[in-house]
Short mmCIF file of C-alpha atoms in Angstrom, two decimals:
data_model
loop_
_atom_site.label_atom_id
_atom_site.label_comp_id
_atom_site.label_asym_id
_atom_site.label_seq_id
_atom_site.Cartn_x
_atom_site.Cartn_y
_atom_site.Cartn_z
CA MET A 617 65.11 69.54 292.93
CA ARG A 618 62.77 67.26 290.99
CA ILE A 619 64.24 63.92 289.93
CA LEU A 620 62.83 61.58 287.30
CA GLY A 621 63.86 58.01 288.07
CA ILE A 622 63.52 55.50 285.24
CA ASP A 623 63.62 51.71 285.23
CA PRO A 624 64.20 51.10 281.52
CA GLY A 625 62.52 48.41 279.49
CA LEU A 626 60.75 47.93 276.20
CA ALA A 627 57.58 46.21 277.44
CA ILE A 628 57.33 48.21 280.69
CA VAL A 629 59.15 51.43 281.56
CA GLY A 630 58.83 52.33 285.22
CA PHE A 631 59.00 56.01 286.08
CA GLY A 632 58.90 58.01 289.29
CA PHE A 633 59.14 61.73 289.96
CA VAL A 634 60.47 62.64 293.39
CA ASP A 635 60.99 66.13 294.83
CA LYS A 636 63.98 66.64 297.11
CA GLU A 637 63.93 69.59 299.52
CA GLY A 638 66.75 69.41 302.05
CA ASN A 639 66.56 65.87 303.40
CA LYS A 640 62.87 65.49 302.59
CA LEU A 641 61.79 63.30 299.65
CA THR A 642 58.26 63.63 298.31
CA PRO A 643 56.75 61.48 295.57
CA VAL A 644 55.13 63.59 292.85
CA GLN A 645 53.92 61.05 290.30
CA TYR A 646 54.81 57.49 289.38
CA GLY A 647 53.63 54.80 287.02
CA CYS A 648 54.68 53.04 283.86
CA ILE A 649 54.69 53.28 280.09
CA GLN A 650 53.67 49.97 278.53
CA THR A 651 54.02 48.74 274.96
CA GLU A 652 52.18 45.89 273.25
CA ALA A 653 54.18 42.69 272.82
CA HIS A 654 53.31 41.96 269.19
CA THR A 655 53.85 45.51 267.92
CA PRO A 656 56.87 46.19 265.67
CA GLU A 657 59.88 47.21 267.75
CA GLU A 658 60.25 50.61 266.07
CA GLU A 659 56.64 51.47 267.01
CA ARG A 660 57.29 50.39 270.60
CA LEU A 661 60.40 52.60 270.74
CA LEU A 662 58.42 55.54 269.38
CA HIS A 663 55.72 54.96 272.01
CA VAL A 664 58.34 54.93 274.79
CA TYR A 665 60.01 58.07 273.42
CA GLU A 666 56.73 59.99 273.07
CA GLY A 667 55.60 58.88 276.53
CA MET A 668 58.89 60.03 278.04
CA VAL A 669 58.69 63.42 276.29
CA GLN A 670 55.12 63.94 277.56
CA LEU A 671 56.13 63.09 281.12
CA ILE A 672 59.17 65.37 281.03
CA ASP A 673 57.15 68.24 279.59
CA LYS A 674 54.34 67.80 282.13
CA TYR A 675 56.35 67.27 285.34
CA LYS A 676 59.48 69.28 284.44
CA PRO A 677 62.24 67.40 286.27
CA ASP A 678 65.61 69.02 286.94
CA THR A 679 67.51 65.79 286.35
CA VAL A 680 67.01 62.23 285.15
CA ALA A 681 68.42 59.04 286.67
CA LEU A 682 68.24 55.61 285.07
CA GLU A 683 69.39 52.13 285.86
CA LYS A 684 72.48 51.03 283.97
CA LEU A 685 71.86 48.12 281.67
CA PHE A 686 72.91 44.85 283.22
CA PHE A 687 72.59 41.43 281.66
CA SER A 688 74.41 38.21 282.23
CA ARG A 689 72.95 35.73 279.78
CA ASN A 690 69.99 37.03 277.84
CA VAL A 691 71.50 39.18 275.07
CA THR A 692 68.24 38.89 273.10
CA THR A 693 66.43 40.88 275.80
CA ALA A 694 69.32 43.27 276.43
CA LEU A 695 69.42 44.72 272.90
CA PRO A 696 65.82 46.02 272.80
CA VAL A 697 66.18 47.35 276.35
CA ALA A 698 69.40 49.14 275.31
CA GLN A 699 67.55 50.71 272.40
CA ALA A 700 64.73 51.79 274.71
CA ARG A 701 67.28 53.32 277.10
CA GLY A 702 68.66 55.24 274.14
CA VAL A 703 65.33 56.87 273.31
CA MET A 704 64.79 57.71 277.00
CA ILE A 705 68.20 59.36 277.22
CA LEU A 706 67.51 61.18 273.95
CA ALA A 707 64.23 62.56 275.33
CA ALA A 708 66.03 63.86 278.43
CA VAL A 709 69.03 65.33 276.59
CA GLN A 710 66.78 67.05 274.02
CA ARG A 711 65.15 68.85 276.95
CA GLY A 712 68.55 69.90 278.32
CA LEU A 713 68.41 67.59 281.34
CA PRO A 714 71.46 66.00 282.94
CA VAL A 715 71.35 62.20 283.02
CA ALA A 716 72.87 60.02 285.74
CA GLU A 717 73.15 56.23 285.66
CA TYR A 718 73.33 53.78 288.56
CA THR A 719 73.94 50.06 288.77
CA PRO A 720 71.38 47.88 290.57
CA MET A 721 73.92 47.40 293.38
CA GLN A 722 74.34 51.19 293.80
CA VAL A 723 70.56 51.63 293.99
CA LYS A 724 70.21 48.89 296.62
CA GLN A 725 73.09 50.34 298.63
CA ALA A 726 71.56 53.85 298.57
CA VAL A 727 68.03 52.72 299.45
CA VAL A 728 68.57 49.78 301.83
CA GLY A 729 72.20 50.23 302.88
CA TYR A 730 73.17 46.84 301.47
CA GLY A 731 74.16 46.34 297.83
CA LYS A 732 72.90 42.77 297.68
CA ALA A 733 69.49 43.49 299.21
CA GLU A 734 66.51 41.56 297.94
CA LYS A 735 63.91 43.20 295.71
CA ARG A 736 61.27 43.03 298.46
CA GLN A 737 63.57 44.88 300.89
CA VAL A 738 64.05 47.70 298.37
CA GLN A 739 60.30 47.90 297.78
CA GLU A 740 59.54 48.07 301.51
CA MET A 741 62.14 50.81 302.01
CA ILE A 742 60.68 52.84 299.12
CA LYS A 743 57.25 52.53 300.70
CA MET A 744 58.64 53.75 304.05
CA LEU A 745 60.96 56.49 302.74
CA LEU A 746 58.30 58.03 300.50
CA LYS A 747 55.45 57.40 302.98
CA LEU A 748 53.39 55.46 300.45
CA SER A 749 50.31 53.49 301.46
CA ALA A 750 51.37 50.48 299.38
CA ILE A 751 54.31 49.20 297.35
CA PRO A 752 53.92 50.57 293.81
CA LYS A 753 53.07 48.01 291.13
CA PRO A 754 54.32 46.71 288.82
CA ASP A 755 57.83 46.18 290.26
CA ASP A 756 59.30 48.45 287.58
CA VAL A 757 57.56 51.45 289.20
CA ALA A 758 59.04 50.73 292.65
CA ASP A 759 62.44 50.27 290.95
CA ALA A 760 62.11 53.67 289.22
CA LEU A 761 61.33 55.36 292.54
CA ALA A 762 64.34 53.59 294.08
CA ILE A 763 66.55 54.97 291.29
CA ALA A 764 65.22 58.49 291.98
CA VAL A 765 65.91 58.07 295.72
CA CYS A 766 69.40 56.76 294.94
CA HIS A 767 70.10 59.85 292.84
CA ALA A 768 68.76 62.14 295.58
CA HIS A 769 71.21 60.61 298.05
CA SER A 770 74.11 60.48 295.59
CA TYR A 771 73.53 64.03 294.35
CA SER A 772 73.71 65.40 297.91
CA LEU A 773 76.92 63.52 298.62
CA ASN A 774 78.52 64.55 295.33
CA SER A 775 77.56 68.21 295.88
CA LYS A 776 79.18 68.18 299.33
CA LEU A 777 82.32 66.50 297.97
CA ASN A 778 82.59 69.09 295.20
CA GLU A 779 82.25 71.92 297.74
CA VAL A 780 85.10 70.46 299.82
CA LEU A 781 87.28 69.95 296.76
CA ARG A 782 86.77 73.56 295.59
CA LYS A 783 88.15 74.94 298.86
#
């Protein structure tokens, strides 16, 4: 199974493709889509959408996982990020891909084993789990890989639970 993990944003969208075979996780490709700060928002959204479509078409994931939108105070930032998430989900759904969403706490729990882990701990675990030579930069890329790893773990657990429930 190939998973596309996405850390949504408008300025920087982190992405990471991870293959899962049994218990083995292998990074396929990772990076980010960036938009220019002083470009009209609709052009930035189009750039994110087109970038996402190109990535999906090139790397052909089986599923997409993104971080759920979380904000506590900065509503001004949350709205453009929500719009960007929308075009990312649209790109996936148009290609017939299932979309899963995870909270930051769920991602930390799946990757580190502790839902309140620090960002650096998550990054170090991603480096170890995926046997990378360095922590991916910018942080959004490491976060996207963490979301893909979270989905790989969650998908396995959910599949096993569904098997048990069907019996």
